[in-house]
Coordinates of C-alpha atoms and ligand atoms in Angstrom, one line a residue:
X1 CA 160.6 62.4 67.8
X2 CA 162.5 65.1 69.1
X3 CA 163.6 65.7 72.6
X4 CA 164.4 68.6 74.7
X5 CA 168.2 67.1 75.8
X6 CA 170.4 70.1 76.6
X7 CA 173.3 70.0 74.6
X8 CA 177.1 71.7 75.7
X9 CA 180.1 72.8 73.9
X10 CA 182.1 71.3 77.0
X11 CA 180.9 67.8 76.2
X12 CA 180.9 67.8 72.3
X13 CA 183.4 64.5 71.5
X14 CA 184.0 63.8 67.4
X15 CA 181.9 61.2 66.3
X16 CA 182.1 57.0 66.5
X17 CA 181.4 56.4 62.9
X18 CA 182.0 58.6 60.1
X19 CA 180.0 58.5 56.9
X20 CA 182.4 58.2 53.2
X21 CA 180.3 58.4 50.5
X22 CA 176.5 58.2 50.8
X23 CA 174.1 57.0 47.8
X24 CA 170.2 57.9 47.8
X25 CA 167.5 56.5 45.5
X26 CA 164.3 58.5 45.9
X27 CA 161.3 57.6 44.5
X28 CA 159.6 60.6 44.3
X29 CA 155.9 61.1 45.6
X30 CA 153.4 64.0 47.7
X31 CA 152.4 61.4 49.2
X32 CA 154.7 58.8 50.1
X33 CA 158.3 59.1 49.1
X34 CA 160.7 55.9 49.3
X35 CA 164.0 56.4 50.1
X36 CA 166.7 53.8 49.9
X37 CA 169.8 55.2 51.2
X38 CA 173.4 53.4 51.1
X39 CA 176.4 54.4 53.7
X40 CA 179.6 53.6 53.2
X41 CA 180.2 53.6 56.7
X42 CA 183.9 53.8 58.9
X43 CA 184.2 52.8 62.4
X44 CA 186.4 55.5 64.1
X45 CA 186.2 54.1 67.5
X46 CA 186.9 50.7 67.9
X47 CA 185.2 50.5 71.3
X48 CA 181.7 51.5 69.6
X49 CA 179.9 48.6 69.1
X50 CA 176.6 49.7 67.6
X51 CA 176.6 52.5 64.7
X52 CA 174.1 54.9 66.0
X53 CA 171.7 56.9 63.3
X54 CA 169.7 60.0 63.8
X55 CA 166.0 59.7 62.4
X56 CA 162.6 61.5 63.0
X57 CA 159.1 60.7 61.3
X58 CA 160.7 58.1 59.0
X59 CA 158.9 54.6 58.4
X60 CA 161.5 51.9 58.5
X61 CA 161.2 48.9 56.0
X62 CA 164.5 47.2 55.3
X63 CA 168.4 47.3 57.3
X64 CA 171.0 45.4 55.5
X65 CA 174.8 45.5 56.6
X66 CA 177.0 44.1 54.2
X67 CA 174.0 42.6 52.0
X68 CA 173.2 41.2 55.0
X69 CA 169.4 41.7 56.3
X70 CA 169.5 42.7 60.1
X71 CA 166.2 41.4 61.5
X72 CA 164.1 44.0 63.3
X73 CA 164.9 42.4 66.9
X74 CA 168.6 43.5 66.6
X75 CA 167.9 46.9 65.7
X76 CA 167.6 49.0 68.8
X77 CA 165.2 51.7 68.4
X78 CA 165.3 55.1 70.8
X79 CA 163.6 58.9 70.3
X80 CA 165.4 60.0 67.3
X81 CA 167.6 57.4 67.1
X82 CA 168.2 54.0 65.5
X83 CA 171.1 51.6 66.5
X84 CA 172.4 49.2 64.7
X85 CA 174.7 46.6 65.3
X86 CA 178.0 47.3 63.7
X87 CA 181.1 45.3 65.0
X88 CA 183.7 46.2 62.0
X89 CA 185.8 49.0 60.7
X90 CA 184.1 49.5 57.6
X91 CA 180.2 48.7 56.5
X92 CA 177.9 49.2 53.6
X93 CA 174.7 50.1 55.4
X94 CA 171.5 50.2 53.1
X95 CA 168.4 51.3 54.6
X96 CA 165.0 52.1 52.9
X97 CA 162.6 54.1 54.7
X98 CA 159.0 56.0 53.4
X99 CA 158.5 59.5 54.1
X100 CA 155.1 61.7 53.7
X101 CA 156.7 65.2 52.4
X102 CA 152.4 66.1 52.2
X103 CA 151.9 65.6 56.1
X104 CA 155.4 66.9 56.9
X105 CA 154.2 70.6 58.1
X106 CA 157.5 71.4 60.1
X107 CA 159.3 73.1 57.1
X108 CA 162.2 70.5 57.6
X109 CA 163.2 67.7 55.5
X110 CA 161.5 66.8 52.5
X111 CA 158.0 68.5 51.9
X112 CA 155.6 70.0 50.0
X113 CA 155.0 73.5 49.0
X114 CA 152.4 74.9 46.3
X115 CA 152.4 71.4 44.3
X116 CA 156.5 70.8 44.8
X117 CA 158.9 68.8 46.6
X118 CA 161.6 71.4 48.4
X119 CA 163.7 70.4 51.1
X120 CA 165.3 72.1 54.1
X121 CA 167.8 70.2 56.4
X122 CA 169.5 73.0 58.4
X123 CA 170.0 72.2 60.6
X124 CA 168.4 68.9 61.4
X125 CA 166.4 68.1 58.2
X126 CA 168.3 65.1 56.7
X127 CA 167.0 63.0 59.6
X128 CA 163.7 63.4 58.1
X129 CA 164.3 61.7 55.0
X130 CA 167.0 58.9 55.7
X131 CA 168.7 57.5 58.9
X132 CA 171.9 59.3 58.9
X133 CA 175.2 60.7 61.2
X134 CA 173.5 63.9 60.6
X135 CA 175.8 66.5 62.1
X136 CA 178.1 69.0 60.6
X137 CA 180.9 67.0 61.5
X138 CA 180.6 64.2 59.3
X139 CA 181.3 65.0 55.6
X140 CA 180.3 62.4 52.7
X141 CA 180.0 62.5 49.0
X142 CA 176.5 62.1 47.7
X143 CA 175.1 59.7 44.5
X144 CA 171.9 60.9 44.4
X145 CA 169.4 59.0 41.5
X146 CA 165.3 60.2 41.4
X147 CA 162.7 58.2 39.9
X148 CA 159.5 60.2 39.0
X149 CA 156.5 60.9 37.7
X150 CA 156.8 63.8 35.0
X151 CA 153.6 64.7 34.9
X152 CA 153.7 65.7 38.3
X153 CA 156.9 66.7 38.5
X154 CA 158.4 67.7 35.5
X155 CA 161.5 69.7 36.9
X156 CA 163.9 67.7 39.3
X157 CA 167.1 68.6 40.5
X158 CA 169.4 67.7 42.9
X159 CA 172.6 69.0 44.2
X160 CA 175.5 68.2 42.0
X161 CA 176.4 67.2 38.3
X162 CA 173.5 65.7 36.4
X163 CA 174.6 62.4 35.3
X164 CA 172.0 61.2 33.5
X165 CA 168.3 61.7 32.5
X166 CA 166.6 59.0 30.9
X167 CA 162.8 58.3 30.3
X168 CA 161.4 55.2 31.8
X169 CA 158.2 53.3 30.9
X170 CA 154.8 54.5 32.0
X171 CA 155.3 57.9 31.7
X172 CA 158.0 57.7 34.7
X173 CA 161.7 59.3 34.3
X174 CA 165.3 58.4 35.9
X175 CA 167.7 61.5 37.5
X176 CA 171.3 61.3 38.7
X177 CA 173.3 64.2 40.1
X178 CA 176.9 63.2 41.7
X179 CA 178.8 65.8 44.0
X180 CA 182.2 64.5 45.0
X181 CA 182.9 67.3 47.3
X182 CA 182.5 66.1 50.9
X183 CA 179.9 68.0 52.8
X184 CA 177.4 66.9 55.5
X185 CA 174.4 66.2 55.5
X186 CA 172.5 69.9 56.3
X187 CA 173.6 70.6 52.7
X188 CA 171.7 68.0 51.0
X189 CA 169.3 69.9 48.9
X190 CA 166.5 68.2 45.9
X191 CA 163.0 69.8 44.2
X192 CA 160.6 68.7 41.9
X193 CA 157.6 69.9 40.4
X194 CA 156.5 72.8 38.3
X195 CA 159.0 75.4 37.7
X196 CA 160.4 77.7 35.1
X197 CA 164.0 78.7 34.3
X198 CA 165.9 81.5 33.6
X199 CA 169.2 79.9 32.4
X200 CA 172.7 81.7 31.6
X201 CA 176.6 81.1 32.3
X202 CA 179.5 81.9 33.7
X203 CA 182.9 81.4 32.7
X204 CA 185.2 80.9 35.9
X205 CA 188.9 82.3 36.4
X206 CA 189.9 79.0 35.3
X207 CA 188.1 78.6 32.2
X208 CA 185.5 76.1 33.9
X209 CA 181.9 76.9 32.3
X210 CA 179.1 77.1 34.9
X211 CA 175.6 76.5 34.3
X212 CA 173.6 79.0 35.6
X213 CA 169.7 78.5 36.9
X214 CA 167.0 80.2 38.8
X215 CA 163.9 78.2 39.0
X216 CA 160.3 79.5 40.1
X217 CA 157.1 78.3 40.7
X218 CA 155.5 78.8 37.1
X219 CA 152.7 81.5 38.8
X220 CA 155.9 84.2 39.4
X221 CA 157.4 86.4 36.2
X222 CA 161.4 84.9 35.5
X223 CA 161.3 88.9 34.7
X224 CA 161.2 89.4 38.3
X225 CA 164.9 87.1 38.7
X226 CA 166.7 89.1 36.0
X227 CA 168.2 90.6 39.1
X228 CA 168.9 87.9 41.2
X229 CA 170.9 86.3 38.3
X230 CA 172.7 89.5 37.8
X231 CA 173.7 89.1 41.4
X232 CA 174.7 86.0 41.5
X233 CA 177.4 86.1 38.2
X234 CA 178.7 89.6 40.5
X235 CA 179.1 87.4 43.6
X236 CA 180.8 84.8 41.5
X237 CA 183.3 87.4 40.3
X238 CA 183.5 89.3 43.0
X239 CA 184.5 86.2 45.2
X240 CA 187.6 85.3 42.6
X241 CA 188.9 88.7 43.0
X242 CA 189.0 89.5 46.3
X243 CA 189.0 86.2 48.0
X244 CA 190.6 84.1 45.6
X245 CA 187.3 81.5 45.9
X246 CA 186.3 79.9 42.3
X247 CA 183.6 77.9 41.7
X248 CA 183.8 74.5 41.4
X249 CA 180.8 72.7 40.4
X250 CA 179.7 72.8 36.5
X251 CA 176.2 73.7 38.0
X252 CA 174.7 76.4 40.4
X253 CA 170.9 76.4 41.1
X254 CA 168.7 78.6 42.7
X255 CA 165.1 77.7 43.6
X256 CA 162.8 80.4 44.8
X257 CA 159.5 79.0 47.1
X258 CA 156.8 81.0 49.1
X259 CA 157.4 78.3 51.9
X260 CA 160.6 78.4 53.4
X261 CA 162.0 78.8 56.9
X262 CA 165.0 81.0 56.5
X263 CA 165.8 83.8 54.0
X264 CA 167.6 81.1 51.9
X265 CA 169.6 78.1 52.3
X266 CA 173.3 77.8 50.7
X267 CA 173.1 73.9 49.6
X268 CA 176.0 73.0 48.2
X269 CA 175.3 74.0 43.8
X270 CA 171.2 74.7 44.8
X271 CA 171.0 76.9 47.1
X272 CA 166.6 77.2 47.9
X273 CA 165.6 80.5 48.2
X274 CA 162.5 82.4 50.2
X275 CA 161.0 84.1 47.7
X276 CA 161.1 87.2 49.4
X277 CA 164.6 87.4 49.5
X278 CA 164.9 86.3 45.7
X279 CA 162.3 88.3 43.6
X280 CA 162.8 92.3 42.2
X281 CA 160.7 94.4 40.3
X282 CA 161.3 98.0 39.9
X283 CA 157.4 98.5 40.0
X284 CA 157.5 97.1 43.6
X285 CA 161.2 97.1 44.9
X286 CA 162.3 99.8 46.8
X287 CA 166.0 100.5 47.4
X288 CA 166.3 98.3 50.2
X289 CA 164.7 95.4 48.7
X290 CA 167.1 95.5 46.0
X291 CA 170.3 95.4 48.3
X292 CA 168.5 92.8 50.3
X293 CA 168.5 90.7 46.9
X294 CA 171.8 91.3 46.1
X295 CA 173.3 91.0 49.6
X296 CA 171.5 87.7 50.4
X297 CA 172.3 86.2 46.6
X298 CA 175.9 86.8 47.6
X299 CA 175.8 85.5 51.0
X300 CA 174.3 81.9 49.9
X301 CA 176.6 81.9 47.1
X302 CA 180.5 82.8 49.8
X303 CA 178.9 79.6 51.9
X304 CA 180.1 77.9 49.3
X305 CA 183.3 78.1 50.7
X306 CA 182.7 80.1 54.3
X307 CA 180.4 76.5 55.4
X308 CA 180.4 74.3 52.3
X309 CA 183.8 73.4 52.3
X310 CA 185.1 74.7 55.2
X311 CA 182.6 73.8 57.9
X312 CA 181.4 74.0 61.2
X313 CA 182.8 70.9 63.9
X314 CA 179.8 71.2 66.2
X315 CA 176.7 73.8 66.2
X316 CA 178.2 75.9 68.8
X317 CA 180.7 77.1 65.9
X318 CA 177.3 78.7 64.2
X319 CA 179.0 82.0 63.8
X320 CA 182.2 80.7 62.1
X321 CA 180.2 80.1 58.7
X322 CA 177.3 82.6 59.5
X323 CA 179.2 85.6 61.2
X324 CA 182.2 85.0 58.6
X325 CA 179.8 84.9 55.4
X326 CA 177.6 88.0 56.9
X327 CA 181.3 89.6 56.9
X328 CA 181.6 88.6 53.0
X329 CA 178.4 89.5 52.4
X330 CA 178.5 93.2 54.0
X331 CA 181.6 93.5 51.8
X332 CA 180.6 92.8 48.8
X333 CA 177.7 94.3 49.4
X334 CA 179.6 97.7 49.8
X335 CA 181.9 97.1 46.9
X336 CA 178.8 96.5 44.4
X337 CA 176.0 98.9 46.1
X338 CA 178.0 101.3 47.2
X339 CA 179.3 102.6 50.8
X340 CA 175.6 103.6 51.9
X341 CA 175.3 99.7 51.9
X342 CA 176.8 100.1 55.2
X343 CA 174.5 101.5 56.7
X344 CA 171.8 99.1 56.8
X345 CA 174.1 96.9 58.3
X346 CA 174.9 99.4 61.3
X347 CA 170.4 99.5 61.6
X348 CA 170.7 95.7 62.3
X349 CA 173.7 95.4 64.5
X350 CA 172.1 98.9 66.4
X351 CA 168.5 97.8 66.3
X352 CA 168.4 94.2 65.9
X353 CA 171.8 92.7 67.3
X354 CA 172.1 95.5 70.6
X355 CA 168.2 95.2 71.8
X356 CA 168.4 91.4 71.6
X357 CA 172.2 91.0 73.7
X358 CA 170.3 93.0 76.7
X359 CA 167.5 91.2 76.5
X360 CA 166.2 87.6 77.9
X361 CA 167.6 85.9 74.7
X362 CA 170.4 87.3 75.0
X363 CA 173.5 84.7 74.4
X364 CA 177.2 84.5 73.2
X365 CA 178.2 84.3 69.6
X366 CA 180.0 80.6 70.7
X367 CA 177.1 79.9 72.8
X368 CA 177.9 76.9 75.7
X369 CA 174.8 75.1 75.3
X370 CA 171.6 74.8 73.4
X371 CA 168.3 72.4 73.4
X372 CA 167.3 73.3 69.9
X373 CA 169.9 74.8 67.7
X374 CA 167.1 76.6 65.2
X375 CA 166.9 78.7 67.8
X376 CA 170.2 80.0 67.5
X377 CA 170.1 81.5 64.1
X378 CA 170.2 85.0 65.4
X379 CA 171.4 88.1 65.2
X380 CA 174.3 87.7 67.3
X381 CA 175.1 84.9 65.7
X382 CA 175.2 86.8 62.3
X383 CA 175.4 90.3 63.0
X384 CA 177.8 90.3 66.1
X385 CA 179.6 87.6 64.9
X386 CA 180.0 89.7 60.7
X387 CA 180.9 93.3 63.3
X388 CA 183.4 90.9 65.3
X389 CA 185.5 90.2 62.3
X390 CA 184.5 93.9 60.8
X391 CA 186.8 95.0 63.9
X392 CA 189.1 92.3 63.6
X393 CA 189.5 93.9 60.4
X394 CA 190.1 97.7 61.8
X395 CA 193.1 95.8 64.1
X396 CA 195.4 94.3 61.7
X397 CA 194.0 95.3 58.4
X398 CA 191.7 94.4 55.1
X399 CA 195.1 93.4 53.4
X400 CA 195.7 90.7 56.2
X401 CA 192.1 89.7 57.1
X402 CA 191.8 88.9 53.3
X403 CA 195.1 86.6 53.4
X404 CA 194.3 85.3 56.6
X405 CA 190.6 84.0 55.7
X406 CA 192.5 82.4 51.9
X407 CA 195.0 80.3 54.2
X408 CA 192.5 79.3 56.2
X409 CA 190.2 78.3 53.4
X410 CA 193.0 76.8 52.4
X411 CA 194.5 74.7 55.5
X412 CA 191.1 73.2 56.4
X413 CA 189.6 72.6 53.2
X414 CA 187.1 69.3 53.5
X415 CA 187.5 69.8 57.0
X416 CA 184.9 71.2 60.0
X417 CA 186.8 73.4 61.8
X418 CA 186.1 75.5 65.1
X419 CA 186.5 78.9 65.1
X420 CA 189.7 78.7 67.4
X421 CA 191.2 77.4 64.3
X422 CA 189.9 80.2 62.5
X423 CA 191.4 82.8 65.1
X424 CA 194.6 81.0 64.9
X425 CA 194.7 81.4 61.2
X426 CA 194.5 85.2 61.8
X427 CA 196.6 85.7 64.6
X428 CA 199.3 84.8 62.1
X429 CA 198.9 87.4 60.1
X430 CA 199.8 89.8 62.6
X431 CA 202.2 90.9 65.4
X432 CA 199.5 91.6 67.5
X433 CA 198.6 89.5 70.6
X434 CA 195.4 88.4 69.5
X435 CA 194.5 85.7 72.1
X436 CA 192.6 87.7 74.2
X437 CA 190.2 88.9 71.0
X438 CA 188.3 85.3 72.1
X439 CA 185.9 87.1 74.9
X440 CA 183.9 88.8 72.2
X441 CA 182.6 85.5 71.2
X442 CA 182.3 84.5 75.1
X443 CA 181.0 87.8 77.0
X444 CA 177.2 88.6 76.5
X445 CA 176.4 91.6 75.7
X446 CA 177.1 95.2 74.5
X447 CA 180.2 97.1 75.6
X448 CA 179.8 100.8 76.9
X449 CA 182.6 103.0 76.1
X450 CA 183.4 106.5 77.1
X451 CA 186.2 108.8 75.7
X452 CA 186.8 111.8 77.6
X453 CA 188.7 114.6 75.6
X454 CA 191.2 116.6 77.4
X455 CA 192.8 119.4 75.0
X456 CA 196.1 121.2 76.4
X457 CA 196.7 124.2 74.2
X458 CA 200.1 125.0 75.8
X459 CA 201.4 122.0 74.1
X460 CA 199.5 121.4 71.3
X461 CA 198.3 117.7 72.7
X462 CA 195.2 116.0 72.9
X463 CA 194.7 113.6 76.0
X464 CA 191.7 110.7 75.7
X465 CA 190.9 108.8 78.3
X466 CA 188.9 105.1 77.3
X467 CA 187.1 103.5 79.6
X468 CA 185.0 100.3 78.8
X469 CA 182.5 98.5 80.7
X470 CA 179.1 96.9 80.4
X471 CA 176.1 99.0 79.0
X472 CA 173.8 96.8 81.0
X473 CA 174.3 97.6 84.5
X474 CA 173.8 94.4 86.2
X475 CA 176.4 93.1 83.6
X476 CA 179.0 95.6 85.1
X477 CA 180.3 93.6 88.2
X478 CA 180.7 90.3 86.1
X479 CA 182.7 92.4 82.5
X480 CA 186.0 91.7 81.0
X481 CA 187.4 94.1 79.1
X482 CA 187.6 93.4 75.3
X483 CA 189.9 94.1 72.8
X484 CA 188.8 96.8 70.6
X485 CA 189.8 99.1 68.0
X486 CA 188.2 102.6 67.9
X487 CA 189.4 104.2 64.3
X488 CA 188.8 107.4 64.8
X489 CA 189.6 111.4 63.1
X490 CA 189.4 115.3 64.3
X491 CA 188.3 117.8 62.9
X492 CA 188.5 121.2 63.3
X493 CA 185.4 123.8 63.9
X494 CA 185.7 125.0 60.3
X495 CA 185.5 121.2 59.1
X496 CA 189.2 120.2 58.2
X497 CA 190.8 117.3 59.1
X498 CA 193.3 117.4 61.9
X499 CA 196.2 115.2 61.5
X500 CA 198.0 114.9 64.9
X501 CA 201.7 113.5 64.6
X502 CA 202.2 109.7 64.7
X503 CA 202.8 108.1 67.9
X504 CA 203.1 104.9 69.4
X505 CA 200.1 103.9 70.2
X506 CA 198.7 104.2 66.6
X507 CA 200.3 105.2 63.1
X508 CA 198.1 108.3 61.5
X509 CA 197.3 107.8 58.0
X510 CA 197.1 110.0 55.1
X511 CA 193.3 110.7 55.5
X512 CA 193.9 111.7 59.3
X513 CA 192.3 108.5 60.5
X514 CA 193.9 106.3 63.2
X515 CA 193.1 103.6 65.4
X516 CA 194.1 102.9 68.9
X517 CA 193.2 99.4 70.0
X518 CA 191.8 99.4 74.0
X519 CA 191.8 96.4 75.8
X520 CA 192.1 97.7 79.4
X521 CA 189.1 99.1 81.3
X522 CA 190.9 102.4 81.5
X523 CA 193.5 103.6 79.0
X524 CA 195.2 107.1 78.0
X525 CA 196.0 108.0 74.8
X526 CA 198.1 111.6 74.4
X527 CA 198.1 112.8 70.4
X528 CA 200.6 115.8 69.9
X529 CA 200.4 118.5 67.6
X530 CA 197.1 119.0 67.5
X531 CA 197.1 122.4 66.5
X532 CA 193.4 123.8 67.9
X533 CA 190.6 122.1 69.9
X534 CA 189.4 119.1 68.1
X535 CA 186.6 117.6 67.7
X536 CA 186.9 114.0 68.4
X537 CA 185.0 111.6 65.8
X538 CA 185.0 108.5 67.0
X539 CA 184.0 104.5 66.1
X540 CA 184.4 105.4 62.3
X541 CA 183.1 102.6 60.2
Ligands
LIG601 N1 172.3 78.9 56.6 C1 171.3 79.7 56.1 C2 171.9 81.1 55.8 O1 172.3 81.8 56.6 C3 170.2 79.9 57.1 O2 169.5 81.0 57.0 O3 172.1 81.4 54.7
ZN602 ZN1 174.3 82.0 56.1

């Protein structure tokens, strides 16, 4: 049952019990699906007394602790929640529980689409098919073994290496897929049913071979995927190159359904895919669909490291895998499509991201509290929090965000992190007082800045005054001023470049581009030998 608790940032404490390896057995129906689920449980509060599970719509049948069968009068059951009695520093907790995926219509958890099993547990879904410590927090390696009917489901795949396969009497058949990378539970991803492939490979930087799959629904054309496959092997380049990020399972799925929640969901090697978001056909696919495609292939497959690896500590840190993989994503998306890819990203911070910070949903990129996180997979969330780091970029440079992000993939690998940790990575990379650059994730809503040009011909300078404040009015009273980098050119009447002389408040490049970083409400900036009146082009990028 779910409940409509308000949760805060300010009282978010790391959890009691943490969750080593975790072991599922799923015996796989529409109807009823048993799940017997095995924790190898750690006590990391000795004061805790009773481990505490989260659960919704699950049918409990066994508890055992140690081999040990708790009786159903020591189990405590609350909304959501299940205790039970746990009094040591380390437990093997094995639970069985039946789930319906056919009368499970919330898109969550395990469930049914067309005549297939798909699941979805961002961010709450694992609760819905086994009693769990199901928060980003918590990471776990998973053992995951199906039993199923292959007539009815003749495709199954879980997250992770395949095992085995082996046929089992009556027409029945035996799965197991192992993923010894640590992640939690949101990433726990399985499908069955009717599907067909389109298979190839990829060989990684260091010489591991990957597997590659797309799986659809066996009414779509595997025609229609040639792209997305495309995509995905440029991704897995592309991320090598510039981020130094190499794939690291032998496997990578993609499943495509015409019932899912989100665009697509990055679980850890099989990532599940709207449809929409994974099908191209030059018949019916204009431009935009096909950057949409390729941006969005990309984007699942960077969470592999920008969420999977390196997480999220609580769900208030949202932005530090979603703004930080939309950043990825808009990048590679410009390296592969081409600059005009841009663009469309400018339409959604402009249209989408700016209407919805003035309006009544309006909330920060770290927001302070929520009641139901799926509410908070916004564009501000995405799209502020991508342009954040897109200016963070414009301050100290792509050379050093690029560094910055590797160390910091690389300090906190395996670990949930906040996105302090994240801005502490980067303010090592540069000189520049960066502690300040926090508001943007704190302040709602859009700034409003004005440059005034003042041009002195006697001596050759151009004076700009920068003010900032808050576009909304009623926001104006309440603003503080944010760090922010204008990049900026002039040119002359005729359509030259002008390039004034380098001063100290920002070094001119060869291009005649510079950028001055604001973080007062009011601040002057005087470029000399600027040899006729400019004109000013501003916010470049
Ligand atoms: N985590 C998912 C994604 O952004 C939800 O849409 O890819
Ligand atoms: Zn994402």
């Amino acid at each position: 049952m779910s409940s409509s608790q308000t949760y805060y940032l300010s009282e978010y404490k790391r959890p009691d019990f943490t969750v080593h390896s975790t072991q599922l057995l799923f015996k796989l129906g529409l109807v009823t699906t048993v799940v017997i689920g095995e924790l190898q449980i750690e006590r990391l509060n000795d004061s805790e007394k009773i481990l505490w599970l989260d659960g919704e719509e699950l049918t409990l049948h066994t508890v055992y602790v140690d081999g040990n069968l708790i009786p159903d009068a020591s189990l405590i059951s609350r909304p959501g929640k299940l205790g039970i009695p746990c009094d040591q520093s380390r437990a093997l907790v094995k639970i069985e529980v039946a789930i319906s995926p056919e009368s499970n219509s919330s898109l969550s958890g395990l469930y049914v689409s067309g005549k297939s099993l798909c699941t979805q547990c961002e961010a709450q879904g694992f609760r819905r098919i086994m009693y769990s410590l199901d928060r980003p927090d918590v990471f776990s390696t998973y053992d995951v073994a199906l039993i199923y009917d292959i007539s009815q489901f003749p495709v199954v795949v879980a997250a992770g290496h395949c095992q085995e396969r082996k046929s089992l009497s009556h027409g029945y058949a035996y799965a197991r897929f192992v993923d010894l990378t640590p992640k939690p539970t949101y990433l726990f991803a399985l499908i069955a049913g009717y599907f067909h492939t389109l298979e190839s490979s990829l060989t990684t930087c260091d010489d591991q071979l990957v597997q590659l799959f797309i799986h659809l629904p066996v009414h779509y054309s595997l025609s229609q995927v040639d792209f997305a496959m495309d995509a995905l092997k440029k991704s897995m380049l592309w991320d090598e190159q510039v981020f130094n990020c190499v794939y690291d399972l032998d496997a990578y799925h993609i499943a495509g359904f015409p019932d899912f929640n989100f665009g697509a969901m990055e679980n850890k090697g099989l990532n599940i895919f709207n449809t929409s978001t994974l099908l191209a056909d030059p018949k019916i696919t204009t431009d935009s669909g096909y950057l949409r495609v390729l941006s969005v292939v990309g984007h699942e497959y960077f969470h592999n490291w920008t969420g999977n690896r390196v997480g999220c500590e609580n769900w208030f840190q949202l932005s530090l895998k979603e703004g930080l993989t939309t950043y990825r994503e808009m990048r590679f998306a410009c390296d592969i499509y081409g600059p005009t890819a841009r663009l469309d990203y400018i339409q959604s911070l402009v249209e989408g991201q700016f209407r919805e910070d003035a309006g009544p949903t309006a909330h920060p990129v770290i927001p302070d509290s929520y009641q139901k996180i799926e509410n908070f997979y916004t564009n501000t969330i995405y799209t502020k929090g991508s342009e954040i780091l897109r200016m963070l970029e414009d301050i100290i440079g792509r050379e050093f965000i690029d560094e910055g992000i590797q160390r910091y993939l690389k300090r906190y690998d395996g670990q949930a992190v906040s996105m302090d940790a994240f801005l502490a990575t980067m303010n090592e990379m540069t000189s520049y007082d960066l502690s300040d650059f926090f508001k943007w994730y704190k302040q709602i809503g859009t700034p409003l800045v004005r440059i005034q040009s003042d041009y002195r011909i006697h001596d050759q300078s151009l004076i700009l005054t920068i003010t900032q404040t808050a576009s909304s009015i009623d926001r104006r009273a309440r603003y503080q001023p944010l760090i922010m980098p204008i990049k900026a050119r002039l040119w002359s009447e005729d359509g030259t470049v002008i390039i004034p002389e380098n001063n100290q408040a920002c070094e001119v490049a060869d291009d005649g581009t510079w950028v001055t970083v604001v973080r007062a409400p009011k601040t002057e900036l005087v470029l000399h030998g600027v040899n006729e009146k400019p004109l000013l082009s501003a916010f470049i990028g």
